[in-house]
GROMACS .gro file of C-alpha atoms in nm:
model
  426
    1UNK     CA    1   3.378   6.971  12.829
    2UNK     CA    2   3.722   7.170  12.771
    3UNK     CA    3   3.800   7.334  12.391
    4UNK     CA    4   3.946   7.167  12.139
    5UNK     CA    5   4.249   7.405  12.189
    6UNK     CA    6   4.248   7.431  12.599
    7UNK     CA    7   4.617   7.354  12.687
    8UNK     CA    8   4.518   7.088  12.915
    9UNK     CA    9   4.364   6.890  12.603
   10UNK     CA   10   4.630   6.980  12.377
   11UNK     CA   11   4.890   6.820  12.557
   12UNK     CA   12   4.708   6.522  12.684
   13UNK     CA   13   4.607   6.415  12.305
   14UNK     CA   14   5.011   6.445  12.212
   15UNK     CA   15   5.040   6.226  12.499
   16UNK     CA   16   4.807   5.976  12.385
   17UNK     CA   17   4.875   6.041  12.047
   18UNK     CA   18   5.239   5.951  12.101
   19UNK     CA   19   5.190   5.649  12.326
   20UNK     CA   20   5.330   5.821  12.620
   21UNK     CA   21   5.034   5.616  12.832
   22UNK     CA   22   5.201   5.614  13.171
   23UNK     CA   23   5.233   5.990  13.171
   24UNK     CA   24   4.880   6.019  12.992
   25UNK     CA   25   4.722   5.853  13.313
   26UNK     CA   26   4.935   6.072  13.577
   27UNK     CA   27   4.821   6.345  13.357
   28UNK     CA   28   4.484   6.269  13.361
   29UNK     CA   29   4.442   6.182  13.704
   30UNK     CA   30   4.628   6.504  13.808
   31UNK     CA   31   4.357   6.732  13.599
   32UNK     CA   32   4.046   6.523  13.658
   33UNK     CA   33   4.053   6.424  13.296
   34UNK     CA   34   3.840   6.180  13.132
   35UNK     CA   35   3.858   5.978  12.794
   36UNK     CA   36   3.575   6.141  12.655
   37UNK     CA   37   3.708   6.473  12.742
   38UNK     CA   38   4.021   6.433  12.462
   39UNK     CA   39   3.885   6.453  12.140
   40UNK     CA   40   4.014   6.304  11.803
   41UNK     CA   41   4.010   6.660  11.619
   42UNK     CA   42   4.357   6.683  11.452
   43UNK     CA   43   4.295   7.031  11.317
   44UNK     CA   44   4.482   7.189  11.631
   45UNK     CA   45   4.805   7.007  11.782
   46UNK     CA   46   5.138   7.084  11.951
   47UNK     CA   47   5.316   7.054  11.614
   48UNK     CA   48   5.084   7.293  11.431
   49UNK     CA   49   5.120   7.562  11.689
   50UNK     CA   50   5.456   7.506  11.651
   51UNK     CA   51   5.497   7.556  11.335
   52UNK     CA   52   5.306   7.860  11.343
   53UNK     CA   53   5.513   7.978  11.609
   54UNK     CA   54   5.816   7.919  11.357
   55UNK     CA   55   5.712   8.061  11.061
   56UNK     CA   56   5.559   8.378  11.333
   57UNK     CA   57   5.930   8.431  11.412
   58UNK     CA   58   6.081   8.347  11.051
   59UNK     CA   59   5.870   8.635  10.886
   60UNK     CA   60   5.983   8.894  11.153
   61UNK     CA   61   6.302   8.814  11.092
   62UNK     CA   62   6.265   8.873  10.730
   63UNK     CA   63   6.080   9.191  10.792
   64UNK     CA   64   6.441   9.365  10.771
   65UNK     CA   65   6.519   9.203  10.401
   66UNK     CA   66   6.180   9.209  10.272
   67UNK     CA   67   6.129   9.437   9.971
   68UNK     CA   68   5.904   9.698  10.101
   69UNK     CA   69   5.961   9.979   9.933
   70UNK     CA   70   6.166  10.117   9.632
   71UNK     CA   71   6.422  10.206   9.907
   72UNK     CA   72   6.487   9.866   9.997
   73UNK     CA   73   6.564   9.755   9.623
   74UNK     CA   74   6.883   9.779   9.424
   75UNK     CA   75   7.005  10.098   9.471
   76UNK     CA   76   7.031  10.303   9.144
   77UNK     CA   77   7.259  10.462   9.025
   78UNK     CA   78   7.561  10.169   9.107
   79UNK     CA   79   7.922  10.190   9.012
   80UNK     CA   80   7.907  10.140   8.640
   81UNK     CA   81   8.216  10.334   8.462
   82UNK     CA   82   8.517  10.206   8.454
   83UNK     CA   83   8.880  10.286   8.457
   84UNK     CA   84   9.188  10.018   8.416
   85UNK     CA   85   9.504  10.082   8.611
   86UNK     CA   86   9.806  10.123   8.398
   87UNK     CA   87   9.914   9.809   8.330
   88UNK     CA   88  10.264   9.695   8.525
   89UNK     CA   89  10.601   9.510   8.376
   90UNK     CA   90  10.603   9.191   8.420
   91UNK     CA   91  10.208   9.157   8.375
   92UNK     CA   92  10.069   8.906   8.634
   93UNK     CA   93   9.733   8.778   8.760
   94UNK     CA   94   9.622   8.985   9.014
   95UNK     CA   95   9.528   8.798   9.354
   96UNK     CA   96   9.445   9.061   9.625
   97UNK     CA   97   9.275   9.413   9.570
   98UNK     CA   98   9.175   9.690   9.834
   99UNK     CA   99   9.119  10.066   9.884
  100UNK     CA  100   9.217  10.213  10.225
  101UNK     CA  101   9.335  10.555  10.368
  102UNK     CA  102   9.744  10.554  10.399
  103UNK     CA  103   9.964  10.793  10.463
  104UNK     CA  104  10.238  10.814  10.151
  105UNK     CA  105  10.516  11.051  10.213
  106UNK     CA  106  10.591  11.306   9.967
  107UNK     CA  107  10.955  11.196   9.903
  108UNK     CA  108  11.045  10.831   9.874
  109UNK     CA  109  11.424  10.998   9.960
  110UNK     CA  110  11.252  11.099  10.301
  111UNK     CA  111  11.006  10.892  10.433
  112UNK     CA  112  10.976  11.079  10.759
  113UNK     CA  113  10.854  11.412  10.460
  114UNK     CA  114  10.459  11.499  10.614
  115UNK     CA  115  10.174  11.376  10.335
  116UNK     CA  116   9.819  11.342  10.476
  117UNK     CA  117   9.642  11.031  10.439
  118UNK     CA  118   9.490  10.987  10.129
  119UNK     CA  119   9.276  10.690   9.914
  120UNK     CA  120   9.465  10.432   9.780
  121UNK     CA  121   9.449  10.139   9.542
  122UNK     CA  122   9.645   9.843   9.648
  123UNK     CA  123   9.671   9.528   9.496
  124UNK     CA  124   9.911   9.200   9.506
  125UNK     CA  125   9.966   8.986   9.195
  126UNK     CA  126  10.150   8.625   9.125
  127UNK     CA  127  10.519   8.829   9.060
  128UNK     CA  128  10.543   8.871   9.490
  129UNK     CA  129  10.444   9.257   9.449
  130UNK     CA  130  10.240   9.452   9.658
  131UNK     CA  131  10.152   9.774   9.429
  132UNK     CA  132  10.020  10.102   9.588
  133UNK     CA  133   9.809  10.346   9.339
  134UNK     CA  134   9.636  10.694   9.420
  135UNK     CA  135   9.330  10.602   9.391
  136UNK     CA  136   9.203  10.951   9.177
  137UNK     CA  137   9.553  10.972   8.955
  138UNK     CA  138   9.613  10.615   8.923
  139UNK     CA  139   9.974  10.678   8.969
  140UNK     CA  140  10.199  10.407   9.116
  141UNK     CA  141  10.278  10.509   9.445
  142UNK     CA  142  10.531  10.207   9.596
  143UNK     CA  143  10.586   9.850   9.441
  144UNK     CA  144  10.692   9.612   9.756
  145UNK     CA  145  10.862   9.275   9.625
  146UNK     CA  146  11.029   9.180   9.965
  147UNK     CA  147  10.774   9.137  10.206
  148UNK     CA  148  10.711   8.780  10.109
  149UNK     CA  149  10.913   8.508   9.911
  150UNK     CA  150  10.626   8.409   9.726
  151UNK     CA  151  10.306   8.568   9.637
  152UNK     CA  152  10.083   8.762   9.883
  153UNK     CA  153   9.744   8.628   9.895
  154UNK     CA  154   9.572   8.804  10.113
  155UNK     CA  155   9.602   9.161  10.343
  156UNK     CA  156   9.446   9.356  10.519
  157UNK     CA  157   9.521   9.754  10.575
  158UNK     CA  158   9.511   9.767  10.999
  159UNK     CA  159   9.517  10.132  10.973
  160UNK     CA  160   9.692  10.421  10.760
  161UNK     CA  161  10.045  10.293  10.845
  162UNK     CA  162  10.033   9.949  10.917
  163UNK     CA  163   9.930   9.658  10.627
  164UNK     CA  164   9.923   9.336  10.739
  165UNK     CA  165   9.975   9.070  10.435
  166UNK     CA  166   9.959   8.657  10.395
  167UNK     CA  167  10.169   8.504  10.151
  168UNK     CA  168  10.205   8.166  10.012
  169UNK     CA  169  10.521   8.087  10.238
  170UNK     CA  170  10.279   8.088  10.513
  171UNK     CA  171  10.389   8.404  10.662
  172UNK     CA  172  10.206   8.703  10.815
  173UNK     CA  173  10.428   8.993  10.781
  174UNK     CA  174  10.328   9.331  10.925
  175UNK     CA  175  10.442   9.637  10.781
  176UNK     CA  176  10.460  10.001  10.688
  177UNK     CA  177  10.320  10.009  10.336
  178UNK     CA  178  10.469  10.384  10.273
  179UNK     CA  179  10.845  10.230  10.343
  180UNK     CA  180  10.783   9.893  10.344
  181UNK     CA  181  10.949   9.809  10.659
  182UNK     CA  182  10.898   9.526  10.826
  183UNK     CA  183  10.739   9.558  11.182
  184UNK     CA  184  10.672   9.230  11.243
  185UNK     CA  185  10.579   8.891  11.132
  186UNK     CA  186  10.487   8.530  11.217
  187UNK     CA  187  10.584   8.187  11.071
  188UNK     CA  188  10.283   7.980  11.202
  189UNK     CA  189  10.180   7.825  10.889
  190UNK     CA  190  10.342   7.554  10.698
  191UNK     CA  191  10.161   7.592  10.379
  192UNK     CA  192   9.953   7.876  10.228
  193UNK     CA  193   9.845   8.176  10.467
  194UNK     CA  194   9.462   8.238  10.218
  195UNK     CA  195   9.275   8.442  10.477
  196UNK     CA  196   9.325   8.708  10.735
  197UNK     CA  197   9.048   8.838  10.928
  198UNK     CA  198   8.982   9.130  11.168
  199UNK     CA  199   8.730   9.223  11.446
  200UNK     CA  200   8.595   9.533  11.430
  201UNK     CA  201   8.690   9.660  11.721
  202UNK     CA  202   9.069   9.575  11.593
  203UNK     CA  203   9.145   9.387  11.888
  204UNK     CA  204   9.151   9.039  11.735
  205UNK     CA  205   9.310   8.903  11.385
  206UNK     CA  206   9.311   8.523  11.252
  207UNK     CA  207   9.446   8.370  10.995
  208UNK     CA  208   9.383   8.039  10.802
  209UNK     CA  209   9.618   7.841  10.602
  210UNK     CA  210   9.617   7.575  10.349
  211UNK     CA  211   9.802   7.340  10.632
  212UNK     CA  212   9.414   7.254  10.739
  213UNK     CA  213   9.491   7.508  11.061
  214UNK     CA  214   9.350   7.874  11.133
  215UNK     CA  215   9.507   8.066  11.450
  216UNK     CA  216   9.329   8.302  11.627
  217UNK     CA  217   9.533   8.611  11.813
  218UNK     CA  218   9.445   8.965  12.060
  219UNK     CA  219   9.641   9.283  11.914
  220UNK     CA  220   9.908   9.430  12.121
  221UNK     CA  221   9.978   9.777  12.019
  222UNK     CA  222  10.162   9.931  12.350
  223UNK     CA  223  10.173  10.268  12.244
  224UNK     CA  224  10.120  10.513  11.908
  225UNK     CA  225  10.456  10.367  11.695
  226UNK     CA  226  10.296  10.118  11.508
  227UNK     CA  227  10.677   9.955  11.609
  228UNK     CA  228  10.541   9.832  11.904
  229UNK     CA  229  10.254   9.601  11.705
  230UNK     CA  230  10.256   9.291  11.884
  231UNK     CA  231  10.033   8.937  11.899
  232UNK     CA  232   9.995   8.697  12.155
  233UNK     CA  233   9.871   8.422  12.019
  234UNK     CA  234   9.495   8.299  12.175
  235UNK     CA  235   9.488   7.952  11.996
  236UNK     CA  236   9.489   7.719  11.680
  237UNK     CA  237   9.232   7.506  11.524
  238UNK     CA  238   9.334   7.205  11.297
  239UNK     CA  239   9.069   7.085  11.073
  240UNK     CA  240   9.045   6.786  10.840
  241UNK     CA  241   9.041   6.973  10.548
  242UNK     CA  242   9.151   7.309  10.450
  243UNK     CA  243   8.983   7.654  10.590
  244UNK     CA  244   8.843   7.829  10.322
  245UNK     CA  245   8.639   8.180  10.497
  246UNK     CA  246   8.659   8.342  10.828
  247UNK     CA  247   8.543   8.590  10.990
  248UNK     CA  248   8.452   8.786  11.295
  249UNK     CA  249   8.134   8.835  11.425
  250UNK     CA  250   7.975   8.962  11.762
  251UNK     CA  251   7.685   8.711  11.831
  252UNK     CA  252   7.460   8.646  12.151
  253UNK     CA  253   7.648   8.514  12.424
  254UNK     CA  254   7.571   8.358  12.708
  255UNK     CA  255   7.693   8.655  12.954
  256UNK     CA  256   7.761   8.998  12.851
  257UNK     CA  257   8.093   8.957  12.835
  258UNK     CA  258   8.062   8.702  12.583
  259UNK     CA  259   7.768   8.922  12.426
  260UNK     CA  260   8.084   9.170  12.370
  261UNK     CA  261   8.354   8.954  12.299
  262UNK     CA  262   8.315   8.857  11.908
  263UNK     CA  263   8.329   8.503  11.774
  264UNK     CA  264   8.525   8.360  11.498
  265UNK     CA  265   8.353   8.186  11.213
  266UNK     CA  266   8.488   7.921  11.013
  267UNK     CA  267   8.385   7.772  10.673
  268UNK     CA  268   8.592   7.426  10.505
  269UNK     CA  269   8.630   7.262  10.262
  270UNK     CA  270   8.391   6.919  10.200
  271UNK     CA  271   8.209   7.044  10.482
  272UNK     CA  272   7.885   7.234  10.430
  273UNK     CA  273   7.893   7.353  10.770
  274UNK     CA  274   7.967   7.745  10.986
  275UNK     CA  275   8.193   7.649  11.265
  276UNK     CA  276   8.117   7.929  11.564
  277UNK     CA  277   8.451   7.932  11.753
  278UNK     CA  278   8.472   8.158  12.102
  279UNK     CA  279   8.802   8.277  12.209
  280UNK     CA  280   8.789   8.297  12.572
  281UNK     CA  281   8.839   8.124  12.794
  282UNK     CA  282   9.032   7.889  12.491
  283UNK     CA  283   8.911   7.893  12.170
  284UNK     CA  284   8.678   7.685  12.130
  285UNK     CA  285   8.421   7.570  11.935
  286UNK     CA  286   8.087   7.666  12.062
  287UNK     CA  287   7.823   7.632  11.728
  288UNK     CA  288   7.801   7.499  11.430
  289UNK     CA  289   7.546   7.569  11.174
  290UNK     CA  290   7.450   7.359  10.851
  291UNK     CA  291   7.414   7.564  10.567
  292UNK     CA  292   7.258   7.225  10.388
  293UNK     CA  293   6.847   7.341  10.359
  294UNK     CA  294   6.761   6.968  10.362
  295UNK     CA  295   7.015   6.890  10.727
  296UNK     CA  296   7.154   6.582  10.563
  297UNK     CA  297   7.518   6.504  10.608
  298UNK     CA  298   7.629   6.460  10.237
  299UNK     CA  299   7.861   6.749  10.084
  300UNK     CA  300   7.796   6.880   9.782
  301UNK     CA  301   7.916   7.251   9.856
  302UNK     CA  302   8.119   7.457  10.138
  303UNK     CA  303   8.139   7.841  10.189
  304UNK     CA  304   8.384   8.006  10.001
  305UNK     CA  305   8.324   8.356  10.127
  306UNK     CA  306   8.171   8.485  10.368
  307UNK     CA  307   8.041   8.870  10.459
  308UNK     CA  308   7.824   9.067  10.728
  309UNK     CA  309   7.604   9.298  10.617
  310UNK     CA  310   7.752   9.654  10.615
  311UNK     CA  311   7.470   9.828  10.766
  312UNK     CA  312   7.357   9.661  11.067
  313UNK     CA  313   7.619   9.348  11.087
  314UNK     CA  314   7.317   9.074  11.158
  315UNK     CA  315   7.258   8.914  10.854
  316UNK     CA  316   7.528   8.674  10.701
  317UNK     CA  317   7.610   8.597  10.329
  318UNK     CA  318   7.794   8.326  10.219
  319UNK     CA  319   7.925   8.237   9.840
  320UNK     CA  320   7.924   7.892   9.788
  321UNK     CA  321   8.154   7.631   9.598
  322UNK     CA  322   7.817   7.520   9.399
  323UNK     CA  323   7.926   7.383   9.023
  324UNK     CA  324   7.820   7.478   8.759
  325UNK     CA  325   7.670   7.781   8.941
  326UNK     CA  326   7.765   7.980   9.243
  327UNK     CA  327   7.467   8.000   9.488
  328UNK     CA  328   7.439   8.300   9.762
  329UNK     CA  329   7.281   8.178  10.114
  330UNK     CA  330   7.206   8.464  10.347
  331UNK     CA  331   7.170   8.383  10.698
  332UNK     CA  332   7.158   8.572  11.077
  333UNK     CA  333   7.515   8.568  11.210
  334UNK     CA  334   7.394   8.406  11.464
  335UNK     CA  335   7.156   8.081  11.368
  336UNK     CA  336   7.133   7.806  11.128
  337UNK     CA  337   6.835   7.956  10.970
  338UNK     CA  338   6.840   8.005  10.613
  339UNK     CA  339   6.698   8.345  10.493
  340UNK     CA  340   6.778   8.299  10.114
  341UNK     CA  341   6.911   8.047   9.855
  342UNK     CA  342   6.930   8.124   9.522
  343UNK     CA  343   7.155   8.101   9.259
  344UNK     CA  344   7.376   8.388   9.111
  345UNK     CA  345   7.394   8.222   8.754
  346UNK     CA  346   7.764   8.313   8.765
  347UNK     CA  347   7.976   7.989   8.624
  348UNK     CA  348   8.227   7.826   8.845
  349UNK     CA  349   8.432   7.484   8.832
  350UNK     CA  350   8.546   7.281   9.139
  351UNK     CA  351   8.864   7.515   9.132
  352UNK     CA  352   8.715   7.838   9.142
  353UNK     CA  353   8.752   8.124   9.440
  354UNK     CA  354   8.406   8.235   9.496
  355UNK     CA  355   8.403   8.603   9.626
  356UNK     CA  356   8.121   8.819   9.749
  357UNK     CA  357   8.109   9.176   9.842
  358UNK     CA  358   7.812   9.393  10.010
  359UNK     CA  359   7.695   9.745   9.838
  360UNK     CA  360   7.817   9.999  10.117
  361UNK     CA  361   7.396  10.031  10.128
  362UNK     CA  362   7.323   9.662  10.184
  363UNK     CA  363   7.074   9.653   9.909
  364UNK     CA  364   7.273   9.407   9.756
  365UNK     CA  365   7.629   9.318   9.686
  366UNK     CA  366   7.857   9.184   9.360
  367UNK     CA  367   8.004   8.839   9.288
  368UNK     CA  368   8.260   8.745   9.048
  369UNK     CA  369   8.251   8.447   8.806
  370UNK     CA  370   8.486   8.273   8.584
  371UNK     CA  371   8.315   8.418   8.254
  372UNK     CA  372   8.478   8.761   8.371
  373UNK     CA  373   8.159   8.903   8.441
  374UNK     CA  374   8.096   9.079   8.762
  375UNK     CA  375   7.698   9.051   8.873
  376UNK     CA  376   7.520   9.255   9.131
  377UNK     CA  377   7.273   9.072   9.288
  378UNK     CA  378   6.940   9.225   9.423
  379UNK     CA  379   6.921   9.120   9.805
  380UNK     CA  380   6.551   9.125   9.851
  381UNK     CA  381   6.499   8.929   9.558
  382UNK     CA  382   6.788   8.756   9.461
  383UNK     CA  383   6.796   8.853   9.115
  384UNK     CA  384   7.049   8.953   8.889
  385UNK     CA  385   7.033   9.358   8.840
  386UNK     CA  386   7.337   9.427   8.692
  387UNK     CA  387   7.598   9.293   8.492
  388UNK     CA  388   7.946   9.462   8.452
  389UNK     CA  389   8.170   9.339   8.176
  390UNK     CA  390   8.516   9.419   8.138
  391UNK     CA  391   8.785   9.109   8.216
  392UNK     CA  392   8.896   8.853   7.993
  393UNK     CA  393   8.842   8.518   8.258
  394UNK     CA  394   8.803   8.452   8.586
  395UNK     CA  395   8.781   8.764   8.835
  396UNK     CA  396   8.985   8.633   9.137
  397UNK     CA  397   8.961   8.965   9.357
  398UNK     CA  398   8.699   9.248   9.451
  399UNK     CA  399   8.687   9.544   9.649
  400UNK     CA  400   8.331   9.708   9.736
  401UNK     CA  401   8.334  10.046   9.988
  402UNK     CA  402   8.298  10.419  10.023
  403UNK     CA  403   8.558  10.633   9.923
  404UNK     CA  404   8.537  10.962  10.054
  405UNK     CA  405   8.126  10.945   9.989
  406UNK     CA  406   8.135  10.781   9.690
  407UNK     CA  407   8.063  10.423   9.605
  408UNK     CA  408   8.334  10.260   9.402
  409UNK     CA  409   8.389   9.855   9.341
  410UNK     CA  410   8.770   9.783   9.211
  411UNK     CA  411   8.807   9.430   9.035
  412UNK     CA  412   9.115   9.219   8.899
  413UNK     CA  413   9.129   8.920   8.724
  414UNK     CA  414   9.351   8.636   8.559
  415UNK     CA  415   9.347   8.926   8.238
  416UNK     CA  416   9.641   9.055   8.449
  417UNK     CA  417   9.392   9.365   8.486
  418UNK     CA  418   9.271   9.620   8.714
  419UNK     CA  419   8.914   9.825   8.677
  420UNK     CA  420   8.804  10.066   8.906
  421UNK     CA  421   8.394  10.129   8.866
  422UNK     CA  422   8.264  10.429   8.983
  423UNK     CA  423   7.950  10.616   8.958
  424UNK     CA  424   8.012  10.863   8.745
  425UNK     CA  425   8.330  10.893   8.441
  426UNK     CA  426   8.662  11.075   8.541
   0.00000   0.00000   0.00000
């Protein structure tokens, strides 16, 4: 007589098991099989191995964010000391903050005047600026109040002489942040441009606006004067409700082109679904991903943020909208499976702006929270490590990165404030 677990047996008991009796007998007749030959030991079946076979692959996929050694924990010592941009006139809630390379001429009377590149602070706030700071003197470098006719909520430094910025006209404006020219700009939004992503390869930019719509474009630079930036426009999405995240991300395709070519990733609100959009032939979408852990089809959150890892770009966190708590969700780029849930015990209402940012190190990353705080959260064990007080309310924008080989997190809140942590006091 076969073994319990001989493949033969196996699959005729799920067939008998599951009432599939026409394709039992065919089975059995095609093997020789008799009744007394399937057994009614339940100890091994299809589903078990399958479920092994699941939770095989689920803990070699974890293998990679599994604490394992001190190495793999929260990386010590993390920006901690802080210093607070000179406050501006008129005071405003700050919206947007970043560090990037630019290249600042020496003379604001000659813009063409040499400078090298050098790190700089630059934020946007609810009075229209755009505000450019050295990053070690804090001085104020260039104030830009004409780019937009409202406020700029989101940009996005393309490289050291070309900023691209969203506003709440719905406009995205390219420009050179050292004269504030405008290069170039595009009025496909009706209602508030939130979001503006970039591959990494620089090739492909979207954008998502509060008119329920994100538009996906390829980069045409034709030459070195940044003059010549260009888009041609791949496609738009319209949604039900309004985009929230997006982001780039280059996933498994089915070809290698499409192995190469990254897809854009979508988040929305009352929808607790990643929507996997490819651009070629037409955007499209091609996945979508429920970031539910129980798969049911109620909403009680969406992804607010979203960011890939900075050291290998697999694994996928996303913020949620989750009241009274923001939860973190880490996922591959790639699939639905959920890696992590937990919450990061920073408060939030239904009107909050979650925002996450990864440690340069991807041991962890920060969130912010309307109590002011900032929290750095532990990635292999989802705990809070550290907590880093300074604003007076809700922190609406972060900044996490290497400058010049040093780690340094800038944050700025609804305190009208600016803090720039490093790891070590001026």
């Amino acid at each position: 007589m076969p073994s319990r677990d001989n493949v033969h047996v196996l699959v005729a008991r799920y067939l008998r098991d599951n009432g599939y009796k026409n394709t039992l007998e065919a089975f059995k007749e095609e093997l020789g099989l008799e009744d007394d030959m399937i057994p009614s030991d339940h100890s091994i079946t299809l589903e078990s191995i399958i479920e092994q076979k699941r939770l095989f692959d689920l803990s070699r996929e974890l293998e990679a964010v599994t604490v394992a050694d001190d190495e793999d924990k929260w990386h010590v010592p993390y920006p901690a000391f802080k210093s607070i941009l000179p406050k501006q006139s008129p005071e405003s809630n700050i919206l947007f903050v970043s560090v990037a390379n630019l290249s600042i001429p020496a003379s604001t009377d000659d813009p063409s005047s040499g400078f090298p590149a050098r790190p700089c602070i630059l934020t946007s706030s609810a009075d229209r600026s755009l505000r450019i700071f050295d990053f070690y003197t804090l001085e104020l470098l260039r104030v830009h109040t004409h780019l937009h006719a409202s406020p700029i909520l989101s940009f996005l430094v393309f490289n050291e002489s070309t900023l691209l910025t969203g506003g709440m006209d719905g406009r995205l404006v390219v420009s050179n942040p050292a004269t504030g020219d405008i290069i170039a700009q595009l009025n496909d939004h009706q209602k508030y441009l939130v979001r503006i992503a970039c591959s990494r390869d620089m090739k492909y930019v979207a954008t998502a606006g509060y008119d329920k719509k994100v538009n996906a474009y390829s980069i045409e630079n034709l030459g070195s004067d940044e003059s010549n930036f260009a888009f041609a426009k791949i496609g738009t999405i319209s949604f039900p409700t309004n985009p929230e995240a997006i982001l780039f991300a280059t996933t498994e395709g089915e070809n290698e082109s499409e192995s190469t070519t990254p897809r854009l990733i979508v988040s929305r609100r009352d929808s607790t679904f990643l929507y996997y959009y490819k651009l070629f032939p037409v955007l499209s979408e091609a996945a979508r991903h429920n970031l539910n852990p129980d798969g049911t089809s109620w909403v009680s959150f969406c992804a607010m943020d979203m960011s890939l890892d900075p050291v290998d770009h697999k694994f996928l966190v996303v913020a949620t909208s989750t009241v009274p708590q923001m939860r973190f969700m880490m996922l591959q780029s790639r699939s639905d499976q959920i890696l992590k849930n937990v919450s990061t015990k920073a408060p939030q209402d239904a009107y909050s702006s979650a925002r996450i940012c990864w440690r340069p190190n991807g041991t962890g990353f920060w969130c912010n929270g309307d109590d002011g705080i900032i929290r750095g959260i532990e990635l292999s064990t989802g705990n809070v490590v550290a907590e880093l007080k300074h604003h007076d309310g809700k922190v609406k924008a972060m900044f996490a990165g290497i400058v010049e080989g040093r780690e340094v997190l800038v944050t700025g809140g609804f305190d009208k404030t600016i803090a720039v942590w490093e790891l070590e006091k001026r």
